[in-house]
Amino acid sequence: MDIAVLVKQSLDVQELRVDQDTGKIYIEDAPTKAGDIELNATEEAVRLKEKLGGKAIAIMLSTWGSSGKRQKEAREALTRVLAMGLDGAVLIMGEGAEKGDTYVIAKALAGEIRDKFRLVLAAEGSEDNFSGLLPARLAAELGWPYVAYATAIEVEGDYVKVTRSLEDFEEVVKVKLPAVISVTQEINKPRVPKLVEIVKAKKKPMDQKDFSPPVEPKLVIRELKVPKVERKQIVIEGDVEEAAEKLIQALKEEGVL
Amino acid sequence: MKVLAFSHSMDLALELISAGRELGDVSLLMTSDQEGRINEVKGAKEILLCKGMGSGDQEGLVELISGLADDYEIVLLASDRRGRELVGQVAHRLGGSSAVDVSSLSVEDGKLVVERMTFGGKAIAVEELGLPAVISVQKGKFKPPEEGEPSVREISAPSVERRIEIIERKEKPKVGVPLDKAEIVVAVGRGFRKKEDLKLAYELADVLGGVVGATRPLAADLKWMEEEVWIGISGVRIAPKLLIVVGASGQQQFAAGIMDSKVVVAVNTDSKAPIFEQADYGVVMDLYEFLPVLTRKLKEIKGG
Ligand SMILES: Cc1cc2nc3c(=O)[nH]c(=O)nc-3n(C[C@H](O)[C@H](O)[C@H](O)COP(=O)(O)OP(=O)(O)OC[C@H]3O[C@@H](n4cnc5c(N)ncnc54)[C@H](O)[C@@H]3O)c2cc1C
């Protein structure tokens, strides 16, 4: 059974610089990487494949532009997941992809997946935008069932058994394949590839394709604003006793005790 | 504008009515398991009661909502996990736009304009959505309306080919004071070495009359606490007047959940931890040494 893993090229939000005074967001300068939860999805795909046979392939549609820097980063991100044990990767990149909303991207990805895979694994949300919309839309586009927030997955013949935790319930569901499943960070601990695996990964097939928007987007980002959060950042000095006293004094002055 | 609203959680459904009323007339969809709370619904124009379907039936709901949505411009769902699971599916079925976890919404020139957090909380995106639009609304942003009796119309359940079967379902125990309503919160992170040590945080919260929240790894991964108490972009967003963050590094996804707190204190051994940039008062110390002393001194004041 062949598995597709959706790996987003995510902005590294920890490294993203924003200027609260000017409101500027330095997107171009921020590095991108394979999102953390995508590594969990990758790990799960590799485990399933090792058990069941078949291939597991990463699919990435790059939405942060197609400059030389972004190309290089995208390929590095894919090399990383290939080194974890995936068999190959498809990278879709090109002008206009950065304007593509989840409606457009789902349509574009469906063509790479329909007829080729029985199971699609994705992250519950991407690291930079965390909407979780794409796997749901992809499932709807393919006409496949969708189950989100998986914390355990088992394939049994034509079905996947998915354990998941919702706010009010713990659930185990049986889903008929083909299906789209999104996973949470808790599903596994992604393996850290060894150097030799990274070297080998560079020889694995990576198929780069040009993006051409199949439809017009339904959503436009009008503006990105920087929220103003002002913190005093006062460091309390002294030994334990002094520090506790100073802190209590400060909190009294703030009127919160 | 005609707005259709639905949430698995009746509490969140009531919030959706008030979010929807800013845009137009709201019809609230209710499922068989929610019928008992029908009298609590105020402010909606009508209730669409589907007695033939339970809220646990994901595929049925996608079908039902997508079918009903033809008569509406906007579908509002809640930003809990089950709500978010529906948004993309319903939006795509309608060929519509979508957004999740929106904090504000308005209609301008025939488009729905929403605001939502992005980049792990470092930015707010203002997005223009073509209609029909399917969105989920941030929890706790809108207060349930208090007035206006809705009419009730019974609707039938569509027939659906089922590919998802629930084979086990356990209800989770409810936690005490919800974190997003608490005035004082002590948030704990991986700086705690074992579950038993959390008592240091509970004792501090007790003397302050507050509640204890956590970072995601403590609740979701280590399972030292209920999942409802993890703070951040994928958990709860809190707005207490006092937040004391203990042994948490302050990674962006956590920090996004604490931005609306009034006063933030951080206790961490690492002076370079990002949490200190998010804090008003920073204590660079071992929590195992600092917390017992802080708690003792607070007890002394409160006691005398
Ligand atoms: C898409 C996505 C969504 C996420 N959503 C969330 C979310 O909603 N909420 C969330 O919390 N996380 C979330 N995460 C995870 C997040 O990135 C961090 O991994 C997590 O917040 C770190 O938790 P922590 O601070 O407890 O642990 P760590 O980062 O390990 O920090 C532990 C801290 O404790 C300090 N420490 C150690 N010992 C002591 C001591 N004795 N005394 C005092 N201090 C000590 C250390 O210096 C360190 O700073 C998400 C991640 C992703 C990718």
XYZ file of C-alpha atoms and ligand atoms in Angstrom:
614
model
C 0.000 0.000 0.000
C 1.517 3.304 -1.026
C 1.324 6.244 1.341
C 1.615 9.963 0.572
C 2.852 12.322 3.289
C 2.031 16.001 2.942
C 5.092 17.945 4.022
C 4.703 21.675 4.126
C 7.625 24.001 3.672
C 6.920 26.050 6.785
C 8.336 29.365 7.847
C 10.397 28.820 10.954
C 8.225 30.956 13.223
C 10.717 30.879 16.060
C 13.255 32.561 13.743
C 10.789 34.961 12.106
C 11.596 38.564 13.017
C 8.837 41.119 13.451
C 9.187 44.769 14.330
C 6.504 45.910 16.755
C 7.225 49.606 16.132
C 7.117 49.626 12.342
C 4.847 46.608 11.999
C 7.256 45.039 9.537
C 7.405 41.249 9.231
C 10.648 39.945 7.749
C 9.174 36.978 5.884
C 11.795 36.920 3.141
C 14.604 36.709 5.692
C 13.055 33.936 7.757
C 14.272 30.415 7.027
C 11.829 27.661 6.061
C 11.901 23.994 7.056
C 9.762 20.880 7.167
C 7.190 21.605 9.861
C 7.607 19.721 13.149
C 4.326 17.843 12.985
C 5.092 16.864 9.389
C 8.036 14.975 10.866
C 5.557 13.036 12.991
C 3.495 12.271 9.891
C 6.673 11.139 8.142
C 7.697 8.895 11.027
C 4.270 7.274 11.044
C 4.389 6.686 7.290
C 7.832 5.082 7.555
C 6.673 2.794 10.376
C 3.560 1.722 8.462
C 5.559 1.095 5.324
C 8.152 -0.971 7.169
C 5.330 -3.132 8.473
C 3.129 -3.365 5.413
C 5.460 -2.892 2.467
C 4.825 -0.466 -0.356
C 6.233 2.983 -0.812
C 5.897 6.190 1.150
C 6.391 9.428 -0.746
C 6.593 13.039 0.460
C 4.606 15.640 -1.411
C 5.410 19.301 -0.983
C 3.772 22.254 -2.639
C 5.901 25.225 -1.883
C 4.062 28.457 -1.088
C 6.858 30.776 0.066
C 8.038 31.838 -3.379
C 10.405 30.130 -5.754
C 13.652 32.066 -5.252
C 16.943 30.179 -5.264
C 17.011 30.311 -1.469
C 13.513 28.850 -1.139
C 14.316 26.127 -3.691
C 17.376 25.139 -1.733
C 15.476 25.098 1.559
C 12.625 23.080 0.075
C 15.038 20.464 -1.199
C 16.790 20.381 2.177
C 13.468 19.932 3.954
C 12.628 17.046 1.648
C 16.080 15.515 2.055
C 15.455 15.546 5.783
C 12.255 13.499 5.496
C 13.804 11.219 2.876
C 16.635 10.536 5.320
C 14.015 9.414 7.837
C 13.103 6.615 5.435
C 10.680 7.872 2.798
C 11.263 6.468 -0.685
C 10.919 9.575 -2.787
C 9.576 13.091 -2.964
C 7.564 15.325 -5.242
C 8.242 19.058 -5.080
C 5.799 21.403 -6.755
C 7.008 24.955 -7.045
C 6.391 28.006 -9.157
C 5.007 31.494 -9.665
C 1.583 32.087 -8.238
C 1.755 29.350 -5.626
C 2.207 31.927 -2.867
C -1.227 33.345 -3.715
C -2.820 29.923 -3.632
C -5.253 29.395 -0.766
C -6.152 25.966 0.571
C -8.853 25.676 -2.117
C -6.268 26.012 -4.880
C -3.610 23.873 -3.186
C -6.051 21.034 -2.460
C -7.065 20.958 -6.131
C -3.433 20.976 -7.231
C -2.392 18.222 -4.816
C -5.332 15.967 -5.595
C -3.938 15.322 -9.061
C -0.721 13.983 -7.538
C -2.573 11.680 -5.192
C -5.678 10.308 -6.862
C -5.066 6.808 -8.323
C -1.565 6.677 -6.854
C -2.034 6.365 -3.102
C -4.441 4.696 -0.666
C -3.525 6.662 2.400
C -2.551 10.292 2.891
C -0.928 11.380 6.136
C -0.692 15.034 7.111
C -0.078 17.194 10.179
C -2.994 18.443 12.310
C -1.762 21.904 11.345
C 1.241 23.473 9.718
C 3.814 25.166 11.851
C 3.428 28.614 10.297
C -0.293 28.922 9.692
C -1.808 26.107 11.745
C -5.201 26.117 10.072
C -5.414 22.378 9.414
C -7.627 23.155 6.429
C -5.606 21.523 3.701
C -5.973 17.822 4.574
C -9.714 18.330 5.114
C -10.099 20.029 1.749
C -7.953 17.436 0.042
C -10.168 14.675 1.436
C -13.251 16.478 0.158
C -11.641 16.984 -3.243
C -10.751 13.294 -3.484
C -14.080 12.197 -2.021
C -12.239 10.253 0.695
C -13.073 10.082 4.408
C -11.087 12.353 6.708
C -10.127 11.824 10.320
C -8.078 14.440 12.161
C -5.978 14.453 15.352
C -4.766 10.846 15.231
C -2.606 9.720 18.150
C -2.278 6.117 16.901
C -2.811 4.469 13.529
C -3.053 0.801 12.602
C -3.788 -0.550 9.161
C -5.958 -3.668 9.089
C -6.627 -4.839 5.547
C -8.886 -2.342 3.847
C -9.295 -0.251 6.980
C -7.280 2.042 9.238
C -7.942 2.067 12.937
C -7.393 5.552 14.288
C -7.213 6.510 17.936
C -7.762 10.157 18.679
C -8.328 12.542 21.492
C -10.993 15.224 21.210
C -11.829 17.797 23.844
C -14.619 15.782 25.391
C -14.030 12.250 24.125
C -11.379 9.639 23.474
C -12.330 7.856 20.304
C -11.261 4.853 18.264
C -12.630 4.855 14.736
C -12.356 2.434 11.856
C -11.967 4.176 8.515
C -12.310 2.595 5.105
C -9.394 3.163 2.742
C -8.574 5.226 0.781
C -8.494 7.932 3.427
C -6.821 11.126 4.597
C -5.623 11.184 8.216
C -3.973 14.050 10.080
C -1.778 13.330 13.083
C -0.776 15.205 16.225
C 2.674 15.689 17.696
C 2.021 13.018 20.294
C 1.636 10.117 17.864
C 5.341 9.204 17.908
C 8.892 10.461 18.365
C 10.372 11.223 14.948
C 13.705 9.453 14.411
C 16.764 11.636 13.940
C 18.524 10.533 10.760
C 22.200 9.621 10.876
C 24.696 11.306 8.629
C 24.947 8.300 6.273
C 21.184 8.339 5.881
C 21.301 11.997 4.918
C 23.991 11.278 2.354
C 21.930 8.409 0.957
C 18.787 10.522 0.947
C 20.379 12.889 -1.518
C 20.349 10.071 -4.058
C 16.662 9.252 -3.598
C 14.288 10.358 -6.345
C 13.033 13.936 -6.027
C 10.660 14.895 -8.757
C 10.326 18.647 -9.237
C 7.262 19.943 -11.035
C 6.052 23.364 -12.069
C 3.032 24.742 -10.323
C 0.219 26.083 -12.411
C -2.841 27.250 -10.499
C -5.786 25.025 -11.451
C -8.390 27.532 -10.174
C -8.651 31.053 -8.756
C -8.255 31.461 -4.969
C -11.325 32.110 -2.804
C -9.391 34.033 -0.186
C -7.021 36.987 -0.282
C -4.777 38.099 2.554
C -5.411 41.826 2.791
C -2.871 42.637 5.444
C -0.513 41.133 8.014
C -0.358 43.073 11.269
C 2.026 42.732 14.177
C 0.193 42.478 17.480
C 1.589 44.864 20.058
C 2.487 43.137 23.281
C 4.406 45.308 25.665
C 6.199 43.578 28.481
C 8.339 45.250 31.104
C 11.018 42.543 31.059
C 12.279 43.395 34.528
C 14.735 40.862 35.919
C 14.391 40.345 39.659
C 17.794 40.044 41.321
C 18.920 38.776 44.704
C 18.947 35.446 46.575
C 15.849 33.290 46.813
C 14.368 35.103 49.822
C 15.028 38.556 48.385
C 13.745 37.645 44.952
C 10.483 36.282 46.360
C 9.977 39.434 48.417
C 10.751 41.750 45.512
C 8.394 39.845 43.259
C 5.555 39.999 45.776
C 6.156 43.727 46.223
C 6.058 44.279 42.445
C 2.852 42.275 42.067
C 1.233 44.278 44.859
C 2.139 47.483 43.069
C 0.617 46.061 39.890
C -2.560 45.474 41.872
C -2.796 41.797 40.960
C -2.310 40.240 44.399
C -26.542 37.944 5.289
C -27.914 34.552 6.229
C -25.774 32.654 8.677
C -25.883 28.965 9.583
C -24.197 27.977 12.858
C -23.337 24.656 14.412
C -21.132 23.356 17.224
C -20.832 19.964 18.915
C -20.507 21.900 22.134
C -23.680 23.765 23.113
C -21.630 26.332 25.048
C -19.691 27.178 21.912
C -22.867 27.091 19.795
C -24.283 29.905 21.920
C -21.121 31.947 21.329
C -21.479 31.370 17.587
C -24.969 32.867 17.606
C -23.589 36.085 18.953
C -20.714 36.124 16.461
C -23.215 35.488 13.654
C -25.599 38.212 14.751
C -22.958 40.783 13.813
C -23.452 39.665 10.224
C -27.136 38.881 9.905
C -29.861 36.377 10.796
C -28.604 33.206 12.417
C -30.057 29.727 12.103
C -28.620 27.298 14.634
C -28.424 23.647 13.680
C -28.907 21.255 16.592
C -28.526 17.477 16.684
C -30.491 14.860 18.625
C -28.095 14.788 21.591
C -28.400 18.568 22.009
C -32.183 18.750 22.178
C -32.157 18.875 25.977
C -30.556 22.313 25.887
C -32.886 23.839 23.328
C -34.353 26.266 25.869
C -30.976 27.900 26.436
C -30.825 29.130 22.861
C -31.443 32.870 22.586
C -30.809 35.360 19.851
C -31.014 33.012 16.886
C -33.762 33.520 14.322
C -34.504 29.852 14.153
C -33.345 26.465 15.328
C -33.012 23.682 12.813
C -33.434 20.523 14.848
C -32.224 17.308 13.284
C -33.498 14.514 15.500
C -32.161 11.856 13.166
C -28.505 12.667 13.705
C -26.075 12.779 16.619
C -23.190 15.208 16.857
C -20.657 12.367 16.832
C -21.501 11.513 13.232
C -18.812 13.406 11.327
C -19.697 12.197 7.836
C -23.381 12.799 8.452
C -22.667 16.336 9.630
C -20.539 17.195 6.597
C -23.400 16.031 4.384
C -26.121 17.735 6.430
C -24.339 21.081 6.771
C -23.187 21.144 3.137
C -26.751 20.467 2.033
C -28.306 23.139 4.244
C -25.594 25.656 3.362
C -27.035 26.280 -0.107
C -29.492 28.650 1.564
C -26.838 30.582 3.483
C -23.887 32.814 2.676
C -21.902 32.075 5.807
C -21.431 28.935 7.886
C -20.020 29.368 11.401
C -18.447 26.459 13.239
C -16.502 26.337 16.498
C -12.728 26.195 16.857
C -12.671 23.042 18.918
C -11.147 19.958 17.328
C -14.389 18.528 15.994
C -15.432 21.897 14.632
C -12.148 22.433 12.865
C -12.321 18.987 11.331
C -15.519 20.039 9.555
C -14.501 23.486 8.273
C -12.278 22.472 5.350
C -14.515 19.613 4.305
C -17.701 21.667 4.240
C -15.989 24.648 2.585
C -14.601 22.455 -0.157
C -17.909 20.721 -0.758
C -19.464 24.166 -1.283
C -16.599 25.436 -3.424
C -16.301 28.185 -0.835
C -13.642 29.991 1.160
C -12.548 29.073 4.651
C -10.671 30.308 7.711
C -10.263 28.934 11.213
C -10.022 30.412 14.660
C -11.111 33.901 13.647
C -11.220 36.566 16.329
C -13.260 39.169 14.442
C -15.559 39.167 11.454
C -17.430 41.695 9.329
C -18.917 41.995 5.850
C -17.468 44.525 3.393
C -18.464 44.834 -0.282
C -19.928 41.366 -0.424
C -16.868 39.786 1.149
C -16.378 38.401 4.619
C -13.394 40.051 6.310
C -11.870 38.178 9.233
C -8.868 38.477 11.496
C -6.880 35.530 12.750
C -3.564 34.749 14.325
C -0.840 33.362 12.131
C 2.910 32.637 12.249
C 2.547 31.058 15.667
C 1.057 34.257 17.073
C 3.663 36.635 15.670
C 1.179 38.190 13.249
C -2.521 38.820 12.735
C -3.745 38.125 9.213
C -6.637 40.177 7.870
C -8.275 37.969 5.250
C -10.973 38.650 2.639
C -13.155 35.655 1.955
C -15.407 35.214 -1.034
C -18.905 33.863 -0.332
C -19.973 31.288 0.563
C -17.537 31.206 3.471
C -17.120 28.554 6.140
C -15.227 29.649 9.219
C -14.543 28.630 12.778
C -14.684 31.243 15.501
C -12.169 31.552 18.325
C -13.433 30.144 21.608
C -14.462 32.587 24.311
C -14.487 35.686 22.073
C -18.250 36.186 22.025
C -20.734 36.117 24.904
C -23.925 34.094 24.421
C -26.894 36.355 23.631
C -29.481 36.706 26.394
C -32.577 37.634 24.460
C -34.672 36.649 21.473
C -36.739 33.490 21.202
C -35.973 31.430 18.105
C -38.555 29.459 16.179
C -37.938 25.730 15.862
C -38.079 23.759 12.621
C -37.464 20.046 12.472
C -35.361 18.816 9.603
C -34.589 15.327 8.410
C -31.189 13.657 8.247
C -29.669 12.987 4.825
C -28.667 9.445 3.950
C -24.914 9.028 3.764
C -22.583 6.269 2.710
C -20.592 5.619 5.855
C -16.881 4.941 5.728
C -16.075 5.899 9.298
C -17.287 3.711 12.120
C -16.834 4.611 15.771
C -15.740 1.480 17.599
C -14.983 2.970 20.980
C -15.803 6.240 22.676
C -15.001 7.288 26.207
C -16.150 10.537 27.717
C -13.372 12.483 29.411
C -13.713 13.794 32.928
C -14.492 17.498 33.069
C -11.923 19.840 34.586
C -12.779 22.450 37.215
C -12.480 26.169 36.396
C -11.894 26.600 32.673
C -8.493 28.152 32.086
C -9.720 30.826 29.708
C -11.963 32.241 32.442
C -9.421 32.137 35.297
C -8.083 35.344 36.888
C -4.821 33.838 38.087
C -2.961 31.072 36.279
C 0.232 29.201 37.141
C 1.561 27.631 33.912
C 3.987 24.738 34.219
C 6.462 23.374 31.669
C 9.012 20.664 31.214
C 11.254 22.244 33.832
C 9.327 20.006 36.281
C 11.159 16.699 36.522
C 8.267 14.495 37.559
C 4.520 14.540 37.938
C 4.606 14.585 41.760
C 6.628 17.806 41.681
C 3.667 19.631 40.168
C 2.375 19.918 43.721
C 4.717 22.899 44.040
C 2.659 24.629 41.361
C -0.683 23.533 42.824
C 0.328 24.911 46.221
C 1.266 28.243 44.671
C -1.993 28.353 42.694
C -3.932 27.492 45.875
C -2.576 30.327 47.924
C -3.235 32.740 45.050
C -6.729 31.368 44.384
C -5.690 30.468 40.855
C -5.604 27.418 38.594
C -2.783 25.444 37.006
C -2.242 25.258 33.257
C 0.587 23.645 31.279
C 2.614 23.604 28.105
C 1.600 21.114 25.463
C 4.222 18.430 26.226
C 3.086 18.137 29.852
C -0.554 17.622 28.955
C -0.467 15.950 25.567
C 2.768 14.004 25.600
C 3.597 13.188 29.225
C -0.112 13.216 30.153
C 0.610 14.598 33.610
C -2.466 16.772 33.314
C -5.804 16.922 31.517
C -5.574 17.951 27.883
C -7.935 20.861 28.476
C -5.257 22.726 30.367
C -2.609 23.147 27.743
C -2.045 26.726 26.742
C -1.109 27.933 23.279
C -1.932 28.036 19.659
C -3.189 24.456 19.599
C -4.661 24.655 23.095
C -6.405 27.335 25.151
C -5.756 31.053 24.902
C -5.846 32.669 28.280
C -6.299 36.223 29.533
C -5.755 36.233 33.299
C -4.737 39.302 35.280
C -1.739 37.389 36.631
C 0.147 34.579 34.910
C 3.161 32.880 36.482
C 5.049 30.726 33.975
C 7.306 28.179 35.643
C 9.878 25.990 33.873
C 8.575 26.658 30.362
C 10.840 27.955 27.617
C 8.249 30.230 25.980
C 8.353 28.779 22.482
C 6.264 30.774 20.031
C 3.370 28.292 19.933
C 2.993 28.552 23.695
C 3.582 32.316 23.789
C 0.712 32.841 21.342
C -1.680 31.660 24.029
C -0.592 34.086 26.746
C -0.493 37.413 24.881
C -3.686 38.751 26.445
C -2.496 38.187 30.016
C -2.175 41.392 32.029
C 0.924 40.726 34.134
C 3.304 37.876 33.268
C 5.962 36.455 35.599
C 8.536 33.916 34.390
C 10.627 31.552 36.499
C 13.332 29.719 34.563
C 16.945 28.655 35.179
C 18.009 29.717 31.699
C 18.407 33.489 31.472
C 18.292 33.208 27.677
C 14.934 31.412 27.561
C 12.548 33.286 25.211
C 9.917 33.388 27.955
C 11.791 36.282 29.586
C 11.003 38.449 26.549
C 7.321 37.664 27.085
C 7.405 38.491 30.780
C 7.006 41.610 32.893
C 8.973 40.101 35.759
C 11.656 37.478 35.331
C 13.228 35.327 38.024
C 16.307 33.435 36.820
C 16.247 30.615 39.342
C 15.649 26.947 39.916
C 11.928 26.467 40.371
C 12.609 23.837 43.044
C 14.267 26.484 45.181
C 12.128 29.463 44.289
C 8.543 28.174 44.347
C 8.499 26.862 47.948
C 9.843 30.184 49.213
C 7.416 32.245 47.139
C 4.488 30.114 48.290
C 5.549 30.334 51.949
C 5.871 34.134 51.801
C 2.513 34.508 50.077
C 0.916 32.311 52.750
C 2.403 34.548 55.431
C 0.824 37.637 53.883
C -2.527 36.018 53.167
C -2.587 34.440 56.608
C -1.744 37.612 58.473
C 2.334 23.383 15.241
C 2.737 23.346 16.674
C 1.818 23.694 17.648
C 2.191 23.701 18.990
N 1.278 24.108 19.912
C 1.666 24.254 21.197
C 0.771 24.784 22.175
O -0.379 25.109 21.899
N 1.222 24.914 23.448
C 2.498 24.575 23.824
O 2.856 24.739 24.996
N 3.351 24.055 22.925
C 2.973 23.895 21.618
N 3.851 23.372 20.723
C 5.154 22.876 21.228
C 6.130 24.019 21.466
O 6.820 24.302 20.262
C 7.183 23.650 22.532
O 7.762 22.425 22.218
C 6.619 23.578 23.945
O 5.839 24.700 24.240
C 7.767 23.477 24.940
O 7.286 23.178 26.219
P 8.106 23.521 27.538
O 8.373 24.971 27.573
O 7.364 22.915 28.663
O 9.436 22.665 27.364
P 10.911 23.107 27.021
O 10.948 23.904 25.788
O 11.717 21.884 27.122
O 11.300 24.096 28.200
C 11.589 23.725 29.496
C 12.167 24.935 30.203
O 12.319 24.656 31.583
C 13.499 25.279 32.041
N 13.931 24.561 33.232
C 14.484 23.327 33.325
N 14.706 22.989 34.596
C 14.291 24.020 35.353
C 14.264 24.261 36.754
N 14.699 23.361 37.640
N 13.780 25.451 37.181
C 13.330 26.380 36.310
N 13.329 26.197 34.978
C 13.798 25.030 34.491
C 14.464 25.189 30.881
O 15.457 26.194 30.968
C 13.533 25.373 29.685
O 13.475 26.738 29.288
C 3.502 23.328 19.374
C 4.413 22.957 18.398
C 4.049 22.957 17.061
C 5.072 22.575 16.048
